[in-house]
Amino acid sequence: MSVSDSGSATYSEALEGSNAKRGLWSSRLAFILAATGSAVGLGNIWKFPYITGENGGGAFVLVYLLCIAAVGLPIMMAEVLIGRRGGHSPVQSLRLIAERDRLKPAWRMVGAVGVLAGFLILSFYSVIGGWAVSYVGTAASGQLVGQSAEAVGAIFSNLLGDPLTLLLWHTVFMALVMFVVAKGVRAGLERAVSILMPGLFVLLLIAVGYAMTSGEFGRAVSFLFQPDFSKLSTSGILVALGHAFFTLSLGMAVMMAYGSYLPKNVSIAKTSMAVSVIDTGVALLAGLAIFPIVFANGLEPGAGPGLIFQTLPLAFGQMPMGSLFGTLFFVLLIFAAWTSGISLLEPIVEWLEERKGMNRTASTLGAGVVCWALGIASILSLNLWSDFAPLGSIAMFEGKTIFDLLDFFTANILLPLGGLLVAVFAGWVMSREAVEKELALSGPMFRLWYLTIRYFTPVAVAAVFIYNLM
Ligand code: TRP
């Protein structure tokens, strides 16, 4: 019996029964694996370096780190605690907890925002995942060995200029994601990732080692860590805030869904902290691997979305055993993107199952195919439609392609909006006792978090929004 159609089940009955029925994560580690699997992905390795380059480096990185610590981490804790408290799928959990407090189930909107965001993000995420798939072949075939920066750049522009090849790899990536979601075999993949993720970490370390010895490491370190606020625009602040949500997989109720499986005796604060630290570490390592190569080869830090595909292949082409390391790196990148892609599709599929009564295979096929089709618009933005800016008449969107708009609208509008709703829910809608019990923090730590989630987070997100819209 599902709680939604059981008029008679009381809130506490529903809560008591829920976790037992759904099974719990075997341990705190299993939750951390799933949550890091979702968090660590293209956002860390592909997006973080290129937006850092576009937004001038140090000052942007500092604001980004502040957003992770002061906005992202508290919201992640809020998502996990709502999920664990509710013990059901996000929409159900919000309804259950809110109903007890006699509040309108308007909080379904969080679920709707999440489903829409997942849809739009996955459509272009899969296209970039496809780039990674394509580069496995490029690296394995030895094409990168001893290449110049120009030659490596040309390999990338050739890929972008070829819609059919992009479509092929986008299709492969989407099929990988759909396969796992349809079969519901995520657990197996997550176990595999417990080996592969450290592997990715090691390969990033190797790339950083190469960059230290052969690149302009000192310049890269000062670019990344010496803030120059004259280079940071207000839109850069919005991008940093949006990326904090994107990289931690927040604002879409994903962490809420995972939290519903977390055993009661596990500290939400510590586990959220662990996930945030790993996620940030991977992003910073990617930056340290890429920027020394950018500076050593006279490349442009603000080169845009192609940045890692124009720099890391150069390093792999020059280091000993580079074809092997390069191939491994892109394979591991695919795995990182794969687990993230799954966490984007899964909520949509669950939503279709719950709301529309469709079975898993049909929901996955339906949602996946529509997402895939939408991805074609992003593919064309890279070549045939590269001059097409649908909202170009609005100053803020000048020159933005469909791909740019999807990225902007999801990371900078939808996810922060979802996060804002979560903060308001945890800070104002839930009872303080419930929240306090769930977090089980010491007095001062709890008060710090509570003040942050009630006042600081909503005000900060709203302020950045309003400032940018004006
Ligand atoms: N965090 C992932 C990355 O950095 C992307 C992602 C996966 C995501 N699931 C999400 C972003 C849910 C927002 C919400 O690549």
Coordinates of C-alpha atoms and ligand atoms in Angstrom, one line a residue:
M1 CA 0.0 0.0 0.0
S2 CA 1.5 3.3 -0.9
V3 CA 1.0 6.2 1.4
S4 CA -0.4 8.5 -1.2
D5 CA -3.6 6.6 -1.6
S6 CA -4.0 5.4 2.0
G7 CA -6.3 7.9 3.5
S8 CA -6.3 6.1 6.8
A9 CA -2.5 5.7 7.4
T10 CA -1.4 8.3 9.9
Y11 CA 1.8 10.2 9.6
S12 CA 3.6 8.2 12.3
E13 CA 2.4 4.9 11.0
A14 CA 3.7 5.8 7.6
L15 CA 7.0 6.9 9.0
E16 CA 7.5 3.9 11.2
G17 CA 6.7 1.5 8.4
S18 CA 8.5 3.2 5.7
N19 CA 12.2 2.5 6.3
A20 CA 11.6 -1.1 7.2
K21 CA 9.8 -1.7 4.0
R22 CA 12.3 0.1 1.8
G23 CA 15.4 -1.4 3.3
L24 CA 18.3 0.8 4.4
W25 CA 21.7 1.4 3.1
S26 CA 24.0 -1.3 4.3
S27 CA 26.1 1.3 5.9
R28 CA 27.1 4.9 6.0
L29 CA 29.6 4.0 3.3
A30 CA 27.0 2.9 0.9
F31 CA 25.2 6.2 1.2
I32 CA 28.5 8.1 0.7
L33 CA 29.2 6.1 -2.4
A34 CA 25.8 6.7 -4.0
A35 CA 25.8 10.4 -3.0
T36 CA 29.4 10.9 -4.3
G37 CA 28.6 8.9 -7.4
S38 CA 25.9 11.4 -8.1
A39 CA 27.9 14.5 -7.1
V40 CA 31.2 13.7 -8.7
G41 CA 30.8 13.9 -12.5
L42 CA 31.3 16.2 -15.4
G43 CA 30.5 19.1 -13.2
N44 CA 33.8 18.7 -11.4
I45 CA 36.1 17.8 -14.3
W46 CA 34.5 19.4 -17.3
K47 CA 32.5 22.3 -16.0
F48 CA 34.4 23.6 -12.9
P49 CA 37.6 24.3 -14.8
Y50 CA 36.0 26.0 -17.8
I51 CA 33.7 28.3 -15.8
T52 CA 36.7 29.1 -13.5
G53 CA 38.6 30.1 -16.7
E54 CA 35.8 32.1 -18.0
N55 CA 35.3 34.0 -14.8
G56 CA 38.8 35.0 -14.2
G57 CA 40.1 32.4 -11.7
G58 CA 40.9 33.1 -8.0
A59 CA 38.0 35.3 -6.9
F60 CA 35.6 33.0 -8.6
V61 CA 37.1 30.0 -6.9
L62 CA 36.9 31.7 -3.5
V63 CA 33.2 32.6 -4.0
Y64 CA 32.5 29.1 -5.2
L65 CA 34.2 27.6 -2.1
L66 CA 32.1 30.0 0.1
C67 CA 29.0 28.9 -1.7
I68 CA 29.8 25.2 -1.1
A69 CA 30.4 25.8 2.6
A70 CA 27.8 28.3 3.4
V71 CA 25.0 27.4 1.0
G72 CA 25.6 24.0 -0.5
L73 CA 26.6 22.0 2.6
P74 CA 23.7 23.3 4.7
I75 CA 21.2 22.6 1.9
M76 CA 22.6 19.1 1.4
M77 CA 22.1 18.5 5.1
A78 CA 18.5 19.8 4.8
E79 CA 17.8 17.5 1.8
V80 CA 19.2 14.5 3.5
L81 CA 17.3 15.2 6.7
I82 CA 14.0 15.7 5.0
G83 CA 14.5 12.5 3.0
R84 CA 15.3 10.5 6.1
R85 CA 12.5 12.0 8.2
G86 CA 10.0 11.3 5.4
G87 CA 11.3 7.9 4.5
H88 CA 9.7 8.0 1.1
S89 CA 10.3 9.4 -2.4
P90 CA 10.9 13.1 -2.2
V91 CA 7.4 14.3 -3.2
Q92 CA 5.8 11.8 -0.7
S93 CA 8.2 12.7 2.1
L94 CA 7.5 16.4 1.7
R95 CA 3.8 15.8 1.7
L96 CA 4.0 13.6 4.8
I97 CA 6.1 16.0 6.8
A98 CA 4.2 19.1 5.7
E99 CA 0.7 17.5 6.2
R100 CA 1.5 16.8 9.8
D101 CA 2.2 20.4 10.2
R102 CA -1.1 21.1 8.5
L103 CA 0.5 22.9 5.6
K104 CA -0.7 22.8 2.1
P105 CA 1.0 20.2 0.0
A106 CA 2.3 23.0 -2.2
W107 CA 5.7 21.4 -1.6
R108 CA 5.1 19.1 -4.5
M109 CA 6.6 21.9 -6.4
V110 CA 10.0 20.8 -5.2
G111 CA 9.4 17.5 -6.9
A112 CA 8.2 19.2 -10.1
V113 CA 11.2 21.6 -10.2
G114 CA 13.4 18.5 -9.7
V115 CA 11.8 16.5 -12.5
L116 CA 12.0 19.4 -14.9
A117 CA 15.6 20.2 -14.0
G118 CA 16.7 16.6 -14.3
F119 CA 15.2 16.4 -17.7
L120 CA 16.8 19.5 -19.1
I121 CA 20.2 18.8 -17.4
L122 CA 20.4 15.2 -18.6
S123 CA 19.7 16.3 -22.2
F124 CA 22.9 18.2 -22.5
Y125 CA 24.8 16.3 -19.9
S126 CA 24.5 13.2 -22.1
V127 CA 26.0 15.2 -25.1
I128 CA 29.1 16.0 -23.0
G129 CA 29.2 12.4 -21.7
G130 CA 29.3 11.5 -25.4
W131 CA 32.4 13.6 -25.8
A132 CA 34.1 11.6 -23.1
V133 CA 33.0 8.3 -24.9
S134 CA 34.5 9.6 -28.1
Y135 CA 37.8 10.5 -26.4
V136 CA 38.3 6.9 -25.2
G137 CA 38.8 6.0 -28.9
T138 CA 40.9 9.0 -29.6
A139 CA 43.3 8.2 -26.7
A140 CA 43.4 4.5 -27.3
S141 CA 44.2 4.7 -31.0
G142 CA 47.3 6.7 -30.1
Q143 CA 46.1 9.8 -32.0
L144 CA 47.2 12.1 -29.2
V145 CA 50.8 11.0 -29.0
G146 CA 53.2 13.9 -29.4
Q147 CA 50.6 16.2 -30.8
S148 CA 50.8 20.0 -30.7
A149 CA 48.2 22.2 -29.0
E150 CA 46.9 23.1 -32.5
A151 CA 46.5 19.5 -33.5
V152 CA 44.7 18.6 -30.3
G153 CA 42.5 21.6 -30.7
A154 CA 41.7 20.5 -34.3
I155 CA 40.6 17.0 -33.1
F156 CA 38.2 18.7 -30.7
S157 CA 36.8 21.2 -33.3
N158 CA 36.4 18.3 -35.8
L159 CA 34.3 16.5 -33.2
L160 CA 32.1 19.5 -32.5
G161 CA 31.7 20.2 -36.2
D162 CA 30.3 16.7 -36.9
P163 CA 26.7 16.4 -35.7
L164 CA 26.3 12.7 -36.6
T165 CA 29.3 11.6 -34.6
L166 CA 28.1 13.7 -31.7
L167 CA 24.7 12.1 -32.0
L168 CA 26.2 8.6 -32.1
W169 CA 28.1 9.1 -28.8
H170 CA 25.2 11.0 -27.2
T171 CA 23.1 8.0 -28.0
V172 CA 25.6 5.6 -26.5
F173 CA 25.8 7.6 -23.3
M174 CA 22.1 7.9 -23.0
A175 CA 21.7 4.2 -23.6
L176 CA 24.1 3.4 -20.8
V177 CA 22.1 5.5 -18.4
M178 CA 18.8 4.2 -19.5
F179 CA 20.0 0.6 -19.3
V180 CA 20.9 0.9 -15.6
V181 CA 17.8 2.8 -14.7
A182 CA 15.5 0.4 -16.5
K183 CA 17.1 -2.6 -14.9
G184 CA 17.3 -0.9 -11.5
V185 CA 20.8 -2.3 -11.1
R186 CA 22.3 0.9 -9.7
A187 CA 23.7 -0.9 -6.7
G188 CA 26.1 -3.0 -8.8
L189 CA 27.4 0.1 -10.6
E190 CA 27.8 1.9 -7.3
R191 CA 29.9 -0.9 -6.0
A192 CA 32.0 -0.8 -9.1
V193 CA 32.4 3.0 -8.6
S194 CA 33.9 2.4 -5.2
I195 CA 36.9 1.1 -7.0
L196 CA 36.7 3.3 -10.1
M197 CA 36.3 6.6 -8.3
P198 CA 39.6 6.2 -6.4
G199 CA 41.0 5.3 -9.8
L200 CA 39.9 8.5 -11.3
F201 CA 41.4 10.3 -8.3
V202 CA 44.7 8.6 -8.9
L203 CA 44.7 9.5 -12.6
L204 CA 43.9 13.1 -11.8
L205 CA 46.9 13.0 -9.4
I206 CA 49.1 11.7 -12.2
A207 CA 47.8 14.5 -14.5
V208 CA 48.6 17.0 -11.7
G209 CA 52.1 15.5 -11.3
Y210 CA 52.7 15.9 -15.0
A211 CA 51.4 19.5 -14.9
M212 CA 53.7 20.2 -12.0
T213 CA 56.8 19.0 -13.8
S214 CA 56.0 20.1 -17.3
G215 CA 53.4 22.9 -17.1
E216 CA 53.4 26.4 -15.6
F217 CA 52.3 25.1 -12.2
G218 CA 53.1 28.3 -10.2
R219 CA 51.1 30.4 -12.6
A220 CA 48.2 28.0 -12.4
V221 CA 48.2 28.0 -8.6
S222 CA 48.2 31.8 -8.5
F223 CA 45.5 31.9 -11.1
L224 CA 43.3 29.5 -9.1
F225 CA 44.0 30.8 -5.6
Q226 CA 45.0 34.4 -5.7
P227 CA 41.7 36.3 -5.8
D228 CA 41.5 39.3 -8.0
F229 CA 38.1 40.7 -7.5
S230 CA 38.3 43.1 -10.4
K231 CA 37.9 40.0 -12.6
L232 CA 34.7 38.8 -11.0
S233 CA 31.3 40.1 -12.3
T234 CA 28.0 39.8 -10.5
S235 CA 27.0 37.2 -13.1
G236 CA 30.1 35.3 -12.1
I237 CA 28.7 35.2 -8.6
L238 CA 25.5 33.7 -9.9
V239 CA 27.5 31.1 -11.9
A240 CA 29.5 30.2 -8.7
L241 CA 26.3 29.8 -6.7
G242 CA 24.6 27.8 -9.4
H243 CA 27.6 25.6 -9.8
A244 CA 27.6 24.8 -6.1
F245 CA 24.1 23.4 -6.6
F246 CA 25.1 21.6 -9.8
T247 CA 28.2 20.0 -8.5
L248 CA 26.7 18.8 -5.2
S249 CA 23.6 17.5 -7.0
L250 CA 21.3 19.8 -5.0
G251 CA 18.0 21.4 -5.7
M252 CA 16.6 18.4 -7.4
A253 CA 15.7 16.3 -4.4
V254 CA 18.3 13.7 -5.4
M255 CA 20.0 13.8 -2.0
M256 CA 16.5 13.7 -0.4
A257 CA 15.8 10.4 -2.2
Y258 CA 19.1 9.0 -1.0
G259 CA 18.6 10.3 2.5
S260 CA 15.4 8.3 2.8
Y261 CA 17.6 5.2 2.8
L262 CA 20.1 6.4 5.4
P263 CA 20.1 4.6 8.8
K264 CA 18.9 6.7 11.7
N265 CA 22.1 6.4 13.7
V266 CA 24.3 7.9 11.0
S267 CA 25.4 11.6 11.3
I268 CA 23.9 13.6 8.5
A269 CA 26.3 16.4 9.1
K270 CA 29.4 14.3 8.9
T271 CA 28.3 12.3 5.8
S272 CA 27.3 15.5 4.0
M273 CA 30.6 17.0 4.8
A274 CA 32.4 14.0 3.5
V275 CA 30.6 14.2 0.2
S276 CA 31.2 17.9 -0.2
V277 CA 34.9 17.6 0.6
I278 CA 35.4 14.8 -1.9
D279 CA 33.5 16.6 -4.5
T280 CA 35.4 19.9 -4.0
G281 CA 38.7 18.0 -3.9
V282 CA 38.1 16.4 -7.3
A283 CA 37.2 19.8 -8.8
L284 CA 40.3 21.5 -7.5
L285 CA 42.5 18.6 -8.7
A286 CA 41.0 18.9 -12.1
G287 CA 41.8 22.7 -12.1
L288 CA 45.4 22.0 -11.0
A289 CA 45.8 19.4 -13.8
I290 CA 44.4 21.7 -16.5
F291 CA 45.6 25.3 -15.9
P292 CA 49.4 24.6 -15.9
I293 CA 48.9 23.1 -19.4
V294 CA 46.7 26.1 -20.4
F295 CA 49.5 28.5 -19.5
A296 CA 52.4 26.5 -20.8
N297 CA 50.8 26.2 -24.2
G298 CA 49.5 29.8 -24.6
L299 CA 45.9 28.6 -24.5
E300 CA 43.0 30.7 -23.4
P301 CA 41.7 30.0 -19.9
G302 CA 38.3 31.3 -21.0
A303 CA 38.2 28.9 -24.0
G304 CA 34.8 27.6 -22.8
P305 CA 33.3 24.1 -22.6
G306 CA 36.1 22.5 -24.7
L307 CA 38.8 23.4 -22.1
I308 CA 39.5 20.0 -20.7
F309 CA 39.3 18.4 -24.1
Q310 CA 41.9 20.8 -25.4
T311 CA 44.3 20.5 -22.5
L312 CA 44.3 17.0 -20.9
P313 CA 44.8 15.3 -24.2
L314 CA 48.0 17.4 -24.7
A315 CA 49.3 16.1 -21.4
F316 CA 48.4 12.5 -22.2
G317 CA 50.1 12.9 -25.6
Q318 CA 53.3 13.9 -24.0
M319 CA 53.7 11.8 -20.8
P320 CA 55.1 8.3 -20.9
M321 CA 52.4 5.7 -21.3
G322 CA 50.1 8.6 -22.2
S323 CA 47.8 6.6 -24.5
L324 CA 47.2 4.1 -21.7
F325 CA 46.6 6.8 -19.0
G326 CA 44.5 8.8 -21.4
T327 CA 42.3 5.9 -22.3
L328 CA 41.9 5.0 -18.6
F329 CA 41.2 8.6 -17.7
F330 CA 38.3 8.9 -20.2
V331 CA 36.9 5.5 -19.3
L332 CA 36.8 6.6 -15.6
L333 CA 35.3 9.9 -16.6
I334 CA 32.5 8.0 -18.3
F335 CA 31.9 6.1 -15.2
A336 CA 31.8 9.2 -13.1
A337 CA 29.4 10.8 -15.6
W338 CA 27.3 7.6 -15.8
T339 CA 26.5 7.5 -12.1
S340 CA 25.6 11.2 -12.2
G341 CA 23.5 10.7 -15.3
I342 CA 21.6 7.9 -13.5
S343 CA 20.8 10.2 -10.6
L344 CA 19.4 12.7 -13.1
L345 CA 17.1 10.2 -14.8
E346 CA 16.1 8.1 -11.8
P347 CA 13.8 10.8 -10.2
I348 CA 12.0 11.3 -13.4
V349 CA 11.4 7.6 -13.8
E350 CA 10.2 7.3 -10.2
W351 CA 7.9 10.3 -10.7
L352 CA 6.4 8.7 -13.8
E353 CA 5.9 5.4 -12.0
E354 CA 4.3 7.0 -9.0
R355 CA 2.2 9.6 -10.7
K356 CA 1.3 8.0 -14.0
G357 CA 1.4 4.4 -12.9
M358 CA 3.7 3.4 -15.7
N359 CA 6.1 0.5 -15.2
R360 CA 9.8 1.0 -14.9
T361 CA 10.8 -0.1 -18.4
A362 CA 8.1 2.1 -20.1
S363 CA 8.9 5.1 -17.9
T364 CA 12.6 4.8 -18.6
L365 CA 12.1 4.4 -22.3
G366 CA 9.6 7.3 -22.4
A367 CA 11.7 9.7 -20.3
G368 CA 15.0 8.7 -21.9
V369 CA 13.9 9.0 -25.5
V370 CA 12.4 12.5 -24.9
C371 CA 15.6 13.6 -23.1
W372 CA 17.7 12.1 -25.9
A373 CA 15.6 14.0 -28.5
L374 CA 16.1 17.2 -26.6
G375 CA 19.8 16.6 -26.6
I376 CA 19.8 16.9 -30.4
A377 CA 19.1 20.7 -29.9
S378 CA 22.3 20.9 -27.8
I379 CA 24.3 19.0 -30.4
L380 CA 23.1 21.3 -33.2
S381 CA 24.0 24.3 -31.0
L382 CA 27.6 23.2 -31.3
N383 CA 27.7 23.4 -35.1
L384 CA 24.7 24.1 -37.5
W385 CA 22.9 26.3 -35.0
S386 CA 26.0 27.8 -33.3
D387 CA 24.8 31.3 -34.3
F388 CA 21.3 30.8 -33.2
A389 CA 20.5 32.6 -30.0
P390 CA 16.8 32.1 -29.3
L391 CA 16.6 34.7 -26.6
G392 CA 19.3 36.9 -28.0
S393 CA 17.2 40.0 -27.9
I394 CA 17.3 39.9 -24.1
A395 CA 20.7 41.5 -23.1
M396 CA 21.4 38.8 -20.5
F397 CA 21.1 36.0 -23.0
E398 CA 22.9 37.7 -25.9
G399 CA 24.8 35.2 -28.0
K400 CA 23.7 32.2 -25.9
T401 CA 22.9 29.1 -27.9
I402 CA 20.2 26.6 -26.9
F403 CA 22.9 24.6 -25.1
D404 CA 24.1 27.7 -23.2
L405 CA 20.5 28.5 -22.3
L406 CA 19.8 25.0 -21.0
D407 CA 22.9 25.1 -18.9
F408 CA 22.1 28.6 -17.6
F409 CA 18.5 28.0 -16.9
T410 CA 19.0 24.8 -15.0
A411 CA 22.2 25.5 -13.0
N412 CA 21.5 29.2 -12.3
I413 CA 17.8 29.3 -11.9
L414 CA 16.0 26.0 -11.4
L415 CA 18.5 24.3 -9.0
P416 CA 18.9 27.4 -6.7
L417 CA 15.1 27.7 -6.7
G418 CA 14.8 24.1 -5.7
G419 CA 17.4 24.6 -3.0
L420 CA 15.7 27.7 -1.8
L421 CA 12.4 25.8 -1.4
V422 CA 14.3 23.0 0.5
A423 CA 15.9 25.6 2.9
V424 CA 12.5 27.2 3.6
F425 CA 10.9 23.8 4.1
A426 CA 13.6 22.7 6.6
G427 CA 13.9 26.0 8.3
W428 CA 10.3 27.2 8.4
V429 CA 7.8 24.4 7.6
M430 CA 9.2 21.5 9.6
S431 CA 9.0 21.6 13.3
R432 CA 12.2 22.6 15.0
E433 CA 12.2 19.5 17.2
A434 CA 11.9 17.2 14.2
V435 CA 14.8 18.9 12.5
E436 CA 16.9 19.0 15.7
K437 CA 16.3 15.3 16.4
E438 CA 17.2 14.3 12.8
L439 CA 20.4 16.2 12.8
A440 CA 21.5 15.3 16.3
L441 CA 24.1 18.0 16.4
S442 CA 25.6 19.7 19.5
G443 CA 23.7 22.8 20.6
P444 CA 25.9 25.5 19.1
M445 CA 26.5 23.6 15.8
F446 CA 22.7 23.0 15.5
R447 CA 22.0 26.7 16.1
L448 CA 24.6 27.7 13.5
W449 CA 23.1 25.4 10.9
Y450 CA 19.5 26.5 11.8
L451 CA 20.3 30.2 11.5
T452 CA 22.0 29.5 8.2
I453 CA 19.2 27.5 6.7
R454 CA 16.4 29.9 8.0
Y455 CA 18.0 33.2 7.2
F456 CA 21.3 33.2 5.5
T457 CA 20.7 30.7 2.7
P458 CA 17.3 32.0 1.6
V459 CA 18.5 35.6 1.7
A460 CA 21.7 34.9 -0.1
V461 CA 20.1 32.9 -2.9
A462 CA 17.3 35.5 -3.3
A463 CA 19.8 38.4 -3.3
V464 CA 22.0 36.8 -6.0
F465 CA 18.9 36.1 -8.0
I466 CA 17.4 39.6 -7.7
Y467 CA 20.7 41.3 -8.3
N468 CA 21.2 39.4 -11.5
L469 CA 17.8 39.9 -12.9
M470 CA 18.1 43.7 -12.4
Ligands
TRP1 N1 26.6 16.7 -9.7 C1 26.7 16.1 -11.0 C2 28.0 16.7 -11.6 O1 28.7 17.4 -11.0 C3 25.6 16.4 -11.9 C4 24.3 16.0 -11.3 C5 23.9 14.7 -11.1 C6 23.3 16.8 -10.8 N2 22.7 14.6 -10.5 C7 22.3 15.9 -10.3 C8 23.1 18.1 -10.6 C9 21.1 16.4 -9.6 C10 21.9 18.6 -10.0 C11 21.0 17.7 -9.5 O2 28.4 16.3 -12.7

